[in-house]
C-alpha cells in the first residue's frame, strides 16, 4: 500500500451499543479479523457491551484491534450499582473507552461535568478516551452548533494540561445523523472538525491541535466513508450500525481499497 499523505493515522472505531452476546462477539471477530489482516496505517477500535469485553479481548489478542469500553464511572470503586470503573476496564484488557456519547447524555442524563470526571479517570488509568461531542437537530437549525461544541469541549477538558490532552481522540457526532441514515455531508462534517481543531489549538496550542485525531460519527457506511475520509480534517470514524456486521465494518476499515 502506498504511504498515505494524511497528516494523522486514521482511526476507525466501532460502537456496538447494546448489541451482541458473548457468542456473537466471538463469531464477529472470527469473521472480521481475516478481512483486516492486511490493513495497515489504520487503527481499529471496537467497543462491545461490558459483558462481552473479555471475549473480545481474547479474540483480538495478537491482532491490531484495540478493545474499548462504552462508558465508565469516575470513581475507582464504591456504592454505584450498575457502574464499571476505569480499573475494571483496564483489568479486562481494554485500552480505550468512549466518553460522553450523545445517547448517554440524552438517555442517562450525563452532563459536561460528569464527562469531565470520566475523562480524568480514564486518563489516570491509562485508557485512551474517545470523547464524543455533537449538536442536536434543533441546535443546528438554531445556528448553535459552534456554541454547543465549544461548551461540550471546554466542559470535557476542564483544567487538563496539553500533556493530559494528547492521548485523547475526539468524535464529532451530530445527534441528528446518529442511526438516522442521514449522514452529514463531508463538507459540513469537515467544517465542524475544523472548528473543533481551532478550539484545541486555542486551548492547548497548534502543535497539539495538528496531532489531534477527530473522528466523524453518524450513519457512517461503506458507501460514504471514502467521501468523508477525503476531507483532511476527518481522521476517522465512529461507527454504530455498520460496525455490527464483519463485512461492512471491514469495508469501512479498508476504505482506501473501496
Ligand atoms: P450510527 O451510530 O453509525 O449507527 O449512526 C454512530 C454512533 O452512535 O456512534
mmCIF file of C-alpha atoms and ligand atoms in Angstrom:
data_model
loop_
_atom_site.group_PDB
_atom_site.id
_atom_site.type_symbol
_atom_site.label_atom_id
_atom_site.label_comp_id
_atom_site.label_asym_id
_atom_site.label_seq_id
_atom_site.Cartn_x
_atom_site.Cartn_y
_atom_site.Cartn_z
ATOM 1 C CA UNK A 1 0.000 0.000 0.000
ATOM 2 C CA UNK A 2 1.328 3.436 -0.887
ATOM 3 C CA UNK A 3 2.349 5.606 2.009
ATOM 4 C CA UNK A 4 -0.526 7.983 2.530
ATOM 5 C CA UNK A 5 -0.120 11.713 2.683
ATOM 6 C CA UNK A 6 -2.602 12.007 5.525
ATOM 7 C CA UNK A 7 -1.339 14.182 8.339
ATOM 8 C CA UNK A 8 -2.578 11.784 11.037
ATOM 9 C CA UNK A 9 -3.029 7.991 11.253
ATOM 10 C CA UNK A 10 -6.749 7.266 10.791
ATOM 11 C CA UNK A 11 -8.802 5.532 13.478
ATOM 12 C CA UNK A 12 -11.909 3.512 12.656
ATOM 13 C CA UNK A 13 -13.897 2.710 15.790
ATOM 14 C CA UNK A 14 -16.994 0.546 16.141
ATOM 15 C CA UNK A 15 -19.549 1.258 18.837
ATOM 16 C CA UNK A 16 -21.720 -1.806 19.310
ATOM 17 C CA UNK A 17 -24.032 -0.149 21.835
ATOM 18 C CA UNK A 18 -26.377 -2.742 23.424
ATOM 19 C CA UNK A 19 -25.771 -5.374 20.763
ATOM 20 C CA UNK A 20 -24.066 -8.773 20.651
ATOM 21 C CA UNK A 21 -23.838 -11.538 23.187
ATOM 22 C CA UNK A 22 -20.528 -13.159 24.036
ATOM 23 C CA UNK A 23 -21.040 -15.857 21.406
ATOM 24 C CA UNK A 24 -21.932 -13.253 18.766
ATOM 25 C CA UNK A 25 -18.820 -11.298 19.689
ATOM 26 C CA UNK A 26 -16.589 -14.322 19.110
ATOM 27 C CA UNK A 27 -18.339 -15.021 15.797
ATOM 28 C CA UNK A 28 -17.849 -11.423 14.692
ATOM 29 C CA UNK A 29 -14.101 -11.453 15.299
ATOM 30 C CA UNK A 30 -13.670 -14.856 13.654
ATOM 31 C CA UNK A 31 -15.156 -13.332 10.502
ATOM 32 C CA UNK A 32 -13.707 -9.833 10.829
ATOM 33 C CA UNK A 33 -10.033 -10.398 11.654
ATOM 34 C CA UNK A 34 -9.136 -12.162 8.382
ATOM 35 C CA UNK A 35 -10.742 -9.267 6.473
ATOM 36 C CA UNK A 36 -8.431 -6.717 8.099
ATOM 37 C CA UNK A 37 -5.306 -8.869 8.377
ATOM 38 C CA UNK A 38 -3.534 -6.866 5.673
ATOM 39 C CA UNK A 39 -4.785 -3.453 6.754
ATOM 40 C CA UNK A 40 -2.065 -1.014 7.624
ATOM 41 C CA UNK A 41 -1.951 2.653 8.537
ATOM 42 C CA UNK A 42 -5.315 2.495 10.247
ATOM 43 C CA UNK A 43 -6.015 1.941 13.920
ATOM 44 C CA UNK A 44 -9.064 -0.205 14.656
ATOM 45 C CA UNK A 45 -11.109 0.077 17.844
ATOM 46 C CA UNK A 46 -14.211 -1.918 18.848
ATOM 47 C CA UNK A 47 -16.403 -1.103 21.850
ATOM 48 C CA UNK A 48 -18.585 -4.113 22.803
ATOM 49 C CA UNK A 49 -21.013 -4.309 25.730
ATOM 50 C CA UNK A 50 -19.364 -4.835 29.143
ATOM 51 C CA UNK A 51 -20.434 -8.499 29.254
ATOM 52 C CA UNK A 52 -18.597 -9.286 26.004
ATOM 53 C CA UNK A 53 -15.383 -7.377 26.741
ATOM 54 C CA UNK A 54 -13.345 -10.331 27.982
ATOM 55 C CA UNK A 55 -14.328 -12.410 24.945
ATOM 56 C CA UNK A 56 -13.473 -9.505 22.632
ATOM 57 C CA UNK A 57 -10.082 -9.052 24.292
ATOM 58 C CA UNK A 58 -9.321 -12.773 23.998
ATOM 59 C CA UNK A 59 -10.466 -12.900 20.372
ATOM 60 C CA UNK A 60 -8.332 -9.913 19.346
ATOM 61 C CA UNK A 61 -5.150 -10.878 21.157
ATOM 62 C CA UNK A 62 -2.233 -10.636 18.700
ATOM 63 C CA UNK A 63 -4.383 -8.574 16.317
ATOM 64 C CA UNK A 64 -4.271 -4.845 15.641
ATOM 65 C CA UNK A 65 -7.741 -4.346 17.144
ATOM 66 C CA UNK A 66 -7.970 -2.318 20.340
ATOM 67 C CA UNK A 67 -10.942 -3.066 22.609
ATOM 68 C CA UNK A 68 -12.762 -0.192 24.296
ATOM 69 C CA UNK A 69 -15.421 0.189 26.965
ATOM 70 C CA UNK A 70 -18.532 2.159 26.030
ATOM 71 C CA UNK A 71 -18.593 4.076 29.307
ATOM 72 C CA UNK A 72 -17.030 4.136 32.772
ATOM 73 C CA UNK A 73 -17.641 5.596 36.204
ATOM 74 C CA UNK A 74 -15.201 8.175 37.555
ATOM 75 C CA UNK A 75 -14.743 6.610 40.985
ATOM 76 C CA UNK A 76 -12.336 3.686 41.354
ATOM 77 C CA UNK A 77 -14.888 1.695 43.394
ATOM 78 C CA UNK A 78 -17.881 2.243 45.642
ATOM 79 C CA UNK A 79 -21.635 2.052 46.053
ATOM 80 C CA UNK A 80 -22.578 2.792 42.437
ATOM 81 C CA UNK A 81 -24.889 -0.018 41.386
ATOM 82 C CA UNK A 82 -24.554 -0.951 37.747
ATOM 83 C CA UNK A 83 -21.385 1.021 37.129
ATOM 84 C CA UNK A 84 -17.920 -0.047 35.984
ATOM 85 C CA UNK A 85 -14.626 1.676 36.871
ATOM 86 C CA UNK A 86 -11.595 2.541 34.745
ATOM 87 C CA UNK A 87 -9.510 -0.015 36.642
ATOM 88 C CA UNK A 88 -12.041 -2.742 35.890
ATOM 89 C CA UNK A 89 -11.847 -1.915 32.182
ATOM 90 C CA UNK A 90 -8.052 -1.971 32.254
ATOM 91 C CA UNK A 91 -8.001 -5.291 34.107
ATOM 92 C CA UNK A 92 -10.319 -6.761 31.468
ATOM 93 C CA UNK A 93 -7.863 -5.753 28.760
ATOM 94 C CA UNK A 94 -9.485 -2.576 27.447
ATOM 95 C CA UNK A 95 -7.137 0.079 26.169
ATOM 96 C CA UNK A 96 -9.698 2.740 25.279
ATOM 97 C CA UNK A 97 -13.112 3.992 26.380
ATOM 98 C CA UNK A 98 -15.942 6.032 24.855
ATOM 99 C CA UNK A 99 -16.955 9.022 26.950
ATOM 100 C CA UNK A 100 -19.942 11.345 26.620
ATOM 101 C CA UNK A 101 -21.735 9.572 23.779
ATOM 102 C CA UNK A 102 -24.892 11.504 22.925
ATOM 103 C CA UNK A 103 -27.034 8.515 23.929
ATOM 104 C CA UNK A 104 -25.515 8.702 27.421
ATOM 105 C CA UNK A 105 -26.078 12.431 27.527
ATOM 106 C CA UNK A 106 -29.650 12.146 26.217
ATOM 107 C CA UNK A 107 -30.990 8.995 27.901
ATOM 108 C CA UNK A 108 -28.895 8.833 31.068
ATOM 109 C CA UNK A 109 -28.572 12.475 31.992
ATOM 110 C CA UNK A 110 -24.837 12.683 31.506
ATOM 111 C CA UNK A 111 -23.650 16.266 31.983
ATOM 112 C CA UNK A 112 -20.467 18.024 30.868
ATOM 113 C CA UNK A 113 -19.249 17.779 34.447
ATOM 114 C CA UNK A 114 -19.721 14.010 34.515
ATOM 115 C CA UNK A 115 -17.943 13.759 31.163
ATOM 116 C CA UNK A 116 -15.014 15.738 32.612
ATOM 117 C CA UNK A 117 -14.779 13.438 35.639
ATOM 118 C CA UNK A 118 -14.928 10.313 33.488
ATOM 119 C CA UNK A 119 -12.268 11.740 31.209
ATOM 120 C CA UNK A 120 -9.919 12.381 34.098
ATOM 121 C CA UNK A 121 -10.481 8.863 35.486
ATOM 122 C CA UNK A 122 -9.805 7.304 32.089
ATOM 123 C CA UNK A 123 -6.581 9.272 31.632
ATOM 124 C CA UNK A 124 -5.372 8.407 35.122
ATOM 125 C CA UNK A 125 -5.931 4.722 34.381
ATOM 126 C CA UNK A 126 -4.039 4.942 31.079
ATOM 127 C CA UNK A 127 -7.106 4.342 28.896
ATOM 128 C CA UNK A 128 -7.310 6.211 25.607
ATOM 129 C CA UNK A 129 -10.505 8.288 25.809
ATOM 130 C CA UNK A 130 -12.740 8.838 22.796
ATOM 131 C CA UNK A 131 -14.707 11.920 23.777
ATOM 132 C CA UNK A 132 -17.951 12.442 21.855
ATOM 133 C CA UNK A 133 -19.450 15.840 21.135
ATOM 134 C CA UNK A 134 -22.179 16.991 18.769
ATOM 135 C CA UNK A 135 -25.254 19.117 18.362
ATOM 136 C CA UNK A 136 -28.923 18.119 18.050
ATOM 137 C CA UNK A 137 -31.026 18.990 15.017
ATOM 138 C CA UNK A 138 -32.711 21.848 16.862
ATOM 139 C CA UNK A 139 -29.334 23.254 17.878
ATOM 140 C CA UNK A 140 -28.028 23.067 14.312
ATOM 141 C CA UNK A 141 -31.165 24.671 12.908
ATOM 142 C CA UNK A 142 -30.918 27.361 15.547
ATOM 143 C CA UNK A 143 -27.342 28.113 14.399
ATOM 144 C CA UNK A 144 -25.986 26.981 17.738
ATOM 145 C CA UNK A 145 -23.617 24.232 16.562
ATOM 146 C CA UNK A 146 -20.404 26.087 17.421
ATOM 147 C CA UNK A 147 -21.725 27.233 20.774
ATOM 148 C CA UNK A 148 -22.649 23.635 21.689
ATOM 149 C CA UNK A 149 -19.334 22.171 20.512
ATOM 150 C CA UNK A 150 -17.460 24.845 22.444
ATOM 151 C CA UNK A 151 -19.432 24.182 25.620
ATOM 152 C CA UNK A 152 -19.027 20.409 25.353
ATOM 153 C CA UNK A 153 -15.322 20.639 24.515
ATOM 154 C CA UNK A 154 -14.434 23.014 27.335
ATOM 155 C CA UNK A 155 -16.784 21.189 29.698
ATOM 156 C CA UNK A 156 -14.979 17.910 28.989
ATOM 157 C CA UNK A 157 -11.360 19.049 29.060
ATOM 158 C CA UNK A 158 -11.800 21.290 32.105
ATOM 159 C CA UNK A 159 -8.419 22.040 33.611
ATOM 160 C CA UNK A 160 -6.432 19.383 31.717
ATOM 161 C CA UNK A 161 -2.934 20.287 30.537
ATOM 162 C CA UNK A 162 -1.744 19.842 26.938
ATOM 163 C CA UNK A 163 0.119 16.757 28.077
ATOM 164 C CA UNK A 164 -3.013 15.272 29.657
ATOM 165 C CA UNK A 165 -4.948 16.058 26.494
ATOM 166 C CA UNK A 166 -2.596 14.483 23.957
ATOM 167 C CA UNK A 167 -3.871 10.841 24.068
ATOM 168 C CA UNK A 168 -7.498 11.951 23.652
ATOM 169 C CA UNK A 169 -9.460 11.209 20.489
ATOM 170 C CA UNK A 170 -12.394 13.487 19.737
ATOM 171 C CA UNK A 171 -15.503 12.246 17.947
ATOM 172 C CA UNK A 172 -17.794 14.738 16.270
ATOM 173 C CA UNK A 173 -21.215 13.096 16.186
ATOM 174 C CA UNK A 174 -24.106 15.311 15.144
ATOM 175 C CA UNK A 175 -27.029 13.793 17.048
ATOM 176 C CA UNK A 176 -29.339 14.180 14.024
ATOM 177 C CA UNK A 177 -27.073 11.881 11.990
ATOM 178 C CA UNK A 178 -26.842 9.024 14.514
ATOM 179 C CA UNK A 179 -28.789 5.953 13.495
ATOM 180 C CA UNK A 180 -30.942 8.011 11.140
ATOM 181 C CA UNK A 181 -29.281 7.199 7.830
ATOM 182 C CA UNK A 182 -28.833 10.925 7.450
ATOM 183 C CA UNK A 183 -25.074 11.500 7.276
ATOM 184 C CA UNK A 184 -23.566 14.944 7.470
ATOM 185 C CA UNK A 185 -22.059 15.888 4.126
ATOM 186 C CA UNK A 186 -18.267 15.564 4.130
ATOM 187 C CA UNK A 187 -18.015 19.348 3.820
ATOM 188 C CA UNK A 188 -20.322 20.015 6.729
ATOM 189 C CA UNK A 189 -18.521 17.477 8.921
ATOM 190 C CA UNK A 190 -15.136 18.912 7.930
ATOM 191 C CA UNK A 191 -16.313 22.372 8.908
ATOM 192 C CA UNK A 192 -17.247 21.177 12.405
ATOM 193 C CA UNK A 193 -13.947 19.277 12.688
ATOM 194 C CA UNK A 194 -12.073 22.426 11.683
ATOM 195 C CA UNK A 195 -13.902 24.339 14.364
ATOM 196 C CA UNK A 196 -13.060 21.707 16.987
ATOM 197 C CA UNK A 197 -9.431 21.805 15.917
ATOM 198 C CA UNK A 198 -9.307 25.567 16.437
ATOM 199 C CA UNK A 199 -10.727 25.034 19.931
ATOM 200 C CA UNK A 200 -7.926 22.532 20.632
ATOM 201 C CA UNK A 201 -5.348 24.975 19.208
ATOM 202 C CA UNK A 202 -6.593 27.871 21.309
ATOM 203 C CA UNK A 203 -6.628 25.808 24.464
ATOM 204 C CA UNK A 204 -3.585 23.530 24.031
ATOM 205 C CA UNK A 205 -1.514 25.022 21.220
ATOM 206 C CA UNK A 206 -1.195 24.476 17.489
ATOM 207 C CA UNK A 207 1.125 21.509 17.715
ATOM 208 C CA UNK A 208 -1.323 19.529 19.861
ATOM 209 C CA UNK A 209 -4.188 20.547 17.558
ATOM 210 C CA UNK A 210 -2.302 19.389 14.471
ATOM 211 C CA UNK A 211 -1.759 15.975 16.074
ATOM 212 C CA UNK A 212 -5.299 15.509 17.456
ATOM 213 C CA UNK A 213 -7.403 12.896 15.716
ATOM 214 C CA UNK A 214 -11.037 13.882 15.249
ATOM 215 C CA UNK A 215 -13.404 11.104 14.163
ATOM 216 C CA UNK A 216 -16.747 11.657 12.477
ATOM 217 C CA UNK A 217 -19.755 9.630 13.639
ATOM 218 C CA UNK A 218 -23.336 9.408 12.414
ATOM 219 C CA UNK A 219 -24.577 6.873 9.830
ATOM 220 C CA UNK A 220 -21.111 6.059 8.503
ATOM 221 C CA UNK A 221 -21.377 3.222 5.969
ATOM 222 C CA UNK A 222 -19.108 1.524 3.416
ATOM 223 C CA UNK A 223 -20.741 3.758 0.778
ATOM 224 C CA UNK A 224 -19.917 7.106 2.384
ATOM 225 C CA UNK A 225 -16.620 6.524 4.205
ATOM 226 C CA UNK A 226 -14.403 7.428 1.258
ATOM 227 C CA UNK A 227 -16.047 10.804 0.766
ATOM 228 C CA UNK A 228 -15.689 11.567 4.458
ATOM 229 C CA UNK A 229 -12.063 10.414 4.602
ATOM 230 C CA UNK A 230 -11.235 12.547 1.563
ATOM 231 C CA UNK A 231 -11.518 15.536 3.894
ATOM 232 C CA UNK A 232 -8.208 16.349 5.502
ATOM 233 C CA UNK A 233 -9.952 17.406 8.714
ATOM 234 C CA UNK A 234 -11.589 13.987 9.154
ATOM 235 C CA UNK A 235 -9.241 11.488 10.782
ATOM 236 C CA UNK A 236 -11.504 8.502 11.062
ATOM 237 C CA UNK A 237 -14.968 7.363 12.014
ATOM 238 C CA UNK A 238 -17.016 6.216 14.978
ATOM 239 C CA UNK A 239 -19.399 3.679 13.508
ATOM 240 C CA UNK A 240 -22.563 2.317 15.133
ATOM 241 C CA UNK A 241 -24.920 0.215 12.998
ATOM 242 C CA UNK A 242 -22.445 -0.572 10.226
ATOM 243 C CA UNK A 243 -19.881 -1.905 12.734
ATOM 244 C CA UNK A 244 -22.147 -4.806 13.731
ATOM 245 C CA UNK A 245 -21.525 -6.791 10.597
ATOM 246 C CA UNK A 246 -17.989 -8.029 9.874
ATOM 247 C CA UNK A 247 -18.050 -7.370 6.119
ATOM 248 C CA UNK A 248 -19.425 -3.839 6.366
ATOM 249 C CA UNK A 249 -17.115 -2.826 9.215
ATOM 250 C CA UNK A 250 -14.126 -4.302 7.351
ATOM 251 C CA UNK A 251 -15.146 -2.372 4.219
ATOM 252 C CA UNK A 252 -15.097 0.825 6.281
ATOM 253 C CA UNK A 253 -11.713 -0.034 7.826
ATOM 254 C CA UNK A 254 -10.376 -0.791 4.332
ATOM 255 C CA UNK A 255 -11.779 2.464 2.924
ATOM 256 C CA UNK A 256 -8.697 3.049 0.804
ATOM 257 C CA UNK A 257 -9.413 -0.073 -1.221
ATOM 258 C CA UNK A 258 -13.109 0.599 -1.882
HETATM 259 P P1 LIG B 1 -24.567 5.073 13.727
HETATM 260 O O1 LIG B 1 -24.062 5.378 15.217
HETATM 261 O O2 LIG B 1 -23.334 4.794 12.900
HETATM 262 O O3 LIG B 1 -25.462 3.890 13.845
HETATM 263 O O4 LIG B 1 -25.276 6.315 13.246
HETATM 264 C C1 LIG B 1 -22.913 6.147 15.459
HETATM 265 C C2 LIG B 1 -22.686 6.311 16.947
HETATM 266 O O5 LIG B 1 -23.660 6.471 17.687
HETATM 267 O O6 LIG B 1 -21.543 6.291 17.430
#
